[in-house]
Amino acid sequence: MNVLYININGLYGIREKDREKLRNCVDDEYCSKNAESICDRILDSQNIEKSLKYDIVFFSEFAPNTSAEKQMTDYFDRMGYKLILPNAYDSLEDVKGKYSIVVAYVRKDLHITKSKPSPQRWLTWCEISVNDQTIVGIHNARDPFLFDVKEEMKAWKETKEKLIILGDTNVTQQSEIKQIKLMNGIISIVGSEIFDADKKNTYREVTKPDRVFSNTDIDFFVMDGFFKDKLSDHDALSVTIK
């Protein structure tokens, strides 16, 4: 199974996103152009990038109910994917007015209907269970989120389930010591951090907040070019679950 994750910055590319517009379900014209380019990059390149076909694609800093989001969802639908919202929500109306959530597009033949509710019902946690394993796309915007993740992981460890967590943690080697210690605590509970062979930086090619943790056997590489081509301020995480 192949999984991709990318922080898409509200589809504003490398520009500062307009949060007020996104709260009101409005975006700018170039957001639609970025949406189309990102979809093409992920789906049309599937047989180019290490012959991967992605079963699940996670997007963070996703702005629902905008014209660019509708365009993206239509594109994925035509390619055989359905949109999975966080917290087992059924409708985009449930997240109206939110402008930075984590969602997943999942192949329809996987028969995933809903994500599970997250710790404290964070919208930056999108959890999917498939083939006796749990895959979670995350985006940490605040320290309380990391505390909740750590508590959730303590309970998870007792289940001995296969677990993959991937996403923008907002924690790097340049972060505050307390954040680094908290993240290291989460990693030790989950299993280990998985590194790409080239150890590429994922945020503006400067730091690496986008990370992968797992207690099962996976391969991982950074699919770069999204930042270079001004499609996002992040590059993507590509994971193959063995």
Coordinates of C-alpha atoms in Angstrom, one line a residue:
M1 CA 0.0 0.0 0.0
N2 CA 1.3 3.4 -1.0
V3 CA 0.5 6.6 0.9
L4 CA 1.3 10.3 0.1
Y5 CA 1.2 13.3 2.5
I6 CA 1.7 16.9 1.7
N7 CA 0.9 20.2 3.5
I8 CA -0.7 22.2 0.6
N9 CA -0.7 25.6 2.4
G10 CA -4.4 26.3 1.6
L11 CA -3.5 25.9 -2.1
Y12 CA -1.7 29.3 -2.0
G13 CA 1.6 27.9 -3.2
I14 CA 4.5 29.6 -1.6
R15 CA 2.5 32.8 -0.9
E16 CA 0.9 33.7 2.4
K17 CA -2.6 32.3 2.5
D18 CA -5.5 34.6 3.0
R19 CA -7.0 33.1 6.2
E20 CA -9.9 35.5 6.3
K21 CA -11.0 34.6 2.8
L22 CA -10.6 30.9 3.5
R23 CA -12.7 31.1 6.7
N24 CA -15.5 32.5 4.4
C25 CA -15.0 29.6 1.9
V26 CA -13.4 32.0 -0.7
D27 CA -10.0 31.7 -2.3
D28 CA -8.0 33.3 -5.1
E29 CA -7.9 32.4 -8.8
Y30 CA -4.4 31.0 -8.6
C31 CA -5.5 28.5 -5.9
S32 CA -7.4 26.6 -8.6
K33 CA -4.3 26.6 -10.8
N34 CA -2.3 25.2 -7.9
A35 CA -4.9 22.6 -7.2
E36 CA -4.9 21.3 -10.8
S37 CA -1.0 21.2 -10.9
I38 CA -0.8 19.4 -7.5
C39 CA -3.4 16.8 -8.7
D40 CA -1.5 16.3 -12.0
R41 CA 1.8 15.9 -10.1
I42 CA 0.5 13.3 -7.7
L43 CA -1.9 11.3 -10.0
D44 CA -0.4 11.6 -13.5
S45 CA 3.1 10.9 -12.2
Q46 CA 2.1 7.7 -10.4
N47 CA 3.9 5.5 -12.9
I48 CA 6.9 7.8 -13.1
E49 CA 7.8 8.3 -9.4
K50 CA 9.2 4.8 -8.5
S51 CA 6.2 3.2 -10.3
L52 CA 3.9 4.1 -7.4
K53 CA 0.1 4.2 -7.4
Y54 CA -1.1 6.0 -4.3
D55 CA -3.9 4.3 -2.4
I56 CA -4.3 7.2 0.1
V57 CA -3.4 10.8 -0.3
F58 CA -3.4 13.0 2.8
F59 CA -3.5 16.8 2.5
S60 CA -3.0 19.2 5.4
E61 CA -3.7 22.9 5.6
F62 CA -6.7 21.9 3.4
A63 CA -9.4 24.6 3.1
P64 CA -12.9 23.0 2.6
N65 CA -15.8 24.5 0.7
T66 CA -13.7 26.7 -1.6
S67 CA -13.8 26.6 -5.4
A68 CA -10.3 25.1 -5.5
E69 CA -11.3 22.4 -3.0
K70 CA -14.3 21.4 -5.1
Q71 CA -12.1 21.3 -8.2
M72 CA -9.6 19.1 -6.4
T73 CA -12.3 16.7 -5.1
D74 CA -13.9 16.4 -8.5
Y75 CA -10.5 15.6 -10.0
F76 CA -9.8 12.9 -7.4
D77 CA -13.4 11.5 -7.9
R78 CA -12.8 11.1 -11.6
M79 CA -9.6 9.2 -10.8
G80 CA -11.4 6.8 -8.5
Y81 CA -10.9 8.4 -5.1
K82 CA -13.3 9.6 -2.4
L83 CA -12.8 12.4 0.2
I84 CA -12.5 11.3 3.8
L85 CA -12.9 14.1 6.4
P86 CA -11.5 14.1 9.9
N87 CA -13.5 13.0 13.0
A88 CA -15.8 10.8 11.0
Y89 CA -17.7 13.8 9.6
D90 CA -20.1 13.0 6.8
S91 CA -20.4 16.4 5.1
L92 CA -18.2 19.3 4.2
E93 CA -20.9 21.4 6.0
D94 CA -19.5 19.9 9.2
V95 CA -16.2 21.7 8.6
K96 CA -17.5 24.9 7.0
G97 CA -15.6 27.9 8.2
K98 CA -12.5 25.9 8.9
Y99 CA -9.5 26.6 6.7
S100 CA -6.7 24.3 7.9
I101 CA -7.7 20.7 8.4
V102 CA -6.3 17.3 7.4
V103 CA -8.2 15.2 4.9
A104 CA -7.5 12.1 2.9
Y105 CA -8.5 11.0 -0.6
V106 CA -8.8 7.2 -0.6
R107 CA -9.2 4.8 -3.4
K108 CA -12.9 3.8 -3.6
D109 CA -12.1 0.1 -3.8
L110 CA -10.5 0.2 -0.3
H111 CA -14.1 0.6 1.1
I112 CA -13.1 3.2 3.7
T113 CA -16.2 5.1 4.7
K114 CA -15.1 7.4 7.5
S115 CA -12.1 8.4 9.6
K116 CA -12.2 7.8 13.3
P117 CA -12.6 10.6 15.8
S118 CA -9.3 12.0 16.9
P119 CA -8.0 12.8 20.4
Q120 CA -10.1 15.8 21.6
R121 CA -11.6 15.9 18.1
W122 CA -8.8 17.7 16.5
L123 CA -9.4 18.5 12.8
T124 CA -5.6 18.2 12.2
W125 CA -5.8 14.4 12.8
C126 CA -7.2 12.2 10.0
E127 CA -7.1 8.5 11.0
I128 CA -7.8 5.6 8.7
S129 CA -7.9 1.9 9.5
V130 CA -7.3 -0.5 6.6
N131 CA -5.9 -4.0 6.3
D132 CA -5.3 -4.4 10.0
Q133 CA -3.3 -1.3 10.3
T134 CA -3.9 2.3 11.2
I135 CA -2.6 5.3 9.2
V136 CA -2.8 8.8 10.6
G137 CA -2.1 12.0 8.8
I138 CA -1.4 14.9 11.2
H139 CA -0.6 18.5 11.3
N140 CA 0.5 20.0 14.6
A141 CA -0.3 23.7 15.0
R142 CA -0.1 23.8 18.8
D143 CA 1.7 22.1 21.7
P144 CA -1.6 20.9 23.2
F145 CA -2.0 18.8 20.1
L146 CA 1.3 17.0 20.7
F147 CA 0.3 16.3 24.3
D148 CA -2.9 14.7 23.2
V149 CA -1.1 12.6 20.6
K150 CA 1.3 11.4 23.3
E151 CA -1.6 10.3 25.5
E152 CA -3.3 8.6 22.6
M153 CA -0.1 6.7 21.7
K154 CA 0.2 5.4 25.3
A155 CA -3.2 3.7 24.9
W156 CA -2.4 2.6 21.4
K157 CA 0.8 0.8 22.4
E158 CA -1.2 -1.6 24.5
T159 CA -3.2 -2.8 21.4
K160 CA 0.0 -3.7 19.5
E161 CA -1.6 -2.6 16.2
K162 CA 0.4 -1.7 13.2
L163 CA 0.6 2.1 13.1
I164 CA 2.0 4.7 10.7
I165 CA 1.9 8.4 11.6
L166 CA 3.0 10.9 9.0
G167 CA 2.7 14.6 8.6
D168 CA 3.8 18.1 9.4
T169 CA 4.8 18.0 13.1
N170 CA 6.1 21.6 13.2
V171 CA 9.0 20.2 15.2
T172 CA 12.6 20.2 13.9
Q173 CA 16.1 20.3 15.3
Q174 CA 15.7 24.1 15.6
S175 CA 12.6 23.9 17.8
E176 CA 12.4 24.6 21.5
I177 CA 13.9 21.9 23.7
K178 CA 10.5 21.1 25.3
Q179 CA 8.9 20.5 21.9
I180 CA 11.8 18.2 20.8
K181 CA 11.5 16.2 24.1
L182 CA 7.8 15.9 23.6
M183 CA 8.2 14.7 20.1
N184 CA 10.9 12.3 21.0
G185 CA 8.6 10.9 23.7
I186 CA 5.9 10.3 21.1
I187 CA 8.4 8.6 18.8
S188 CA 9.6 6.3 21.5
I189 CA 6.0 5.2 22.2
V190 CA 5.1 4.6 18.6
G191 CA 8.3 2.8 17.6
S192 CA 10.8 4.7 15.6
E193 CA 11.2 7.6 13.2
I194 CA 11.7 6.5 9.5
F195 CA 14.1 8.6 7.5
D196 CA 14.4 9.0 3.7
A197 CA 17.7 8.0 2.3
D198 CA 18.6 11.5 1.2
K199 CA 17.3 13.2 4.4
K200 CA 15.8 16.0 2.3
N201 CA 14.4 19.1 4.0
T202 CA 10.7 19.4 3.4
Y203 CA 9.7 23.0 4.3
R204 CA 11.0 25.5 1.8
E205 CA 14.0 23.1 1.5
V206 CA 15.3 24.6 4.7
T207 CA 14.0 22.5 7.6
K208 CA 12.2 19.1 8.0
P209 CA 9.0 19.3 10.1
D210 CA 7.3 16.7 7.9
R211 CA 8.2 13.4 9.4
V212 CA 7.2 9.7 9.5
F213 CA 6.9 7.4 12.6
S214 CA 5.9 3.8 12.6
N215 CA 6.1 0.4 14.4
T216 CA 5.9 -1.6 11.2
D217 CA 8.1 -2.1 8.1
I218 CA 7.8 0.7 5.6
D219 CA 9.9 2.5 2.9
F220 CA 9.8 6.3 2.7
F221 CA 11.2 9.0 0.4
V222 CA 10.5 12.7 0.0
M223 CA 8.8 13.6 -3.3
D224 CA 10.3 17.0 -4.0
G225 CA 9.6 19.6 -6.6
F226 CA 6.4 21.0 -5.0
F227 CA 8.3 23.9 -3.4
K228 CA 10.6 24.4 -6.3
D229 CA 7.7 24.7 -8.7
K230 CA 5.9 27.1 -6.2
L231 CA 2.9 24.7 -5.7
S232 CA 3.4 24.6 -1.9
D233 CA 5.8 25.7 0.7
H234 CA 6.3 22.0 1.6
D235 CA 7.4 18.9 -0.3
A236 CA 5.6 15.6 0.0
L237 CA 6.1 12.4 2.1
S238 CA 5.8 9.1 0.1
V239 CA 5.4 5.9 2.2
T240 CA 5.2 2.3 1.0
I241 CA 3.8 -0.1 3.6
K242 CA 5.3 -3.6 3.1

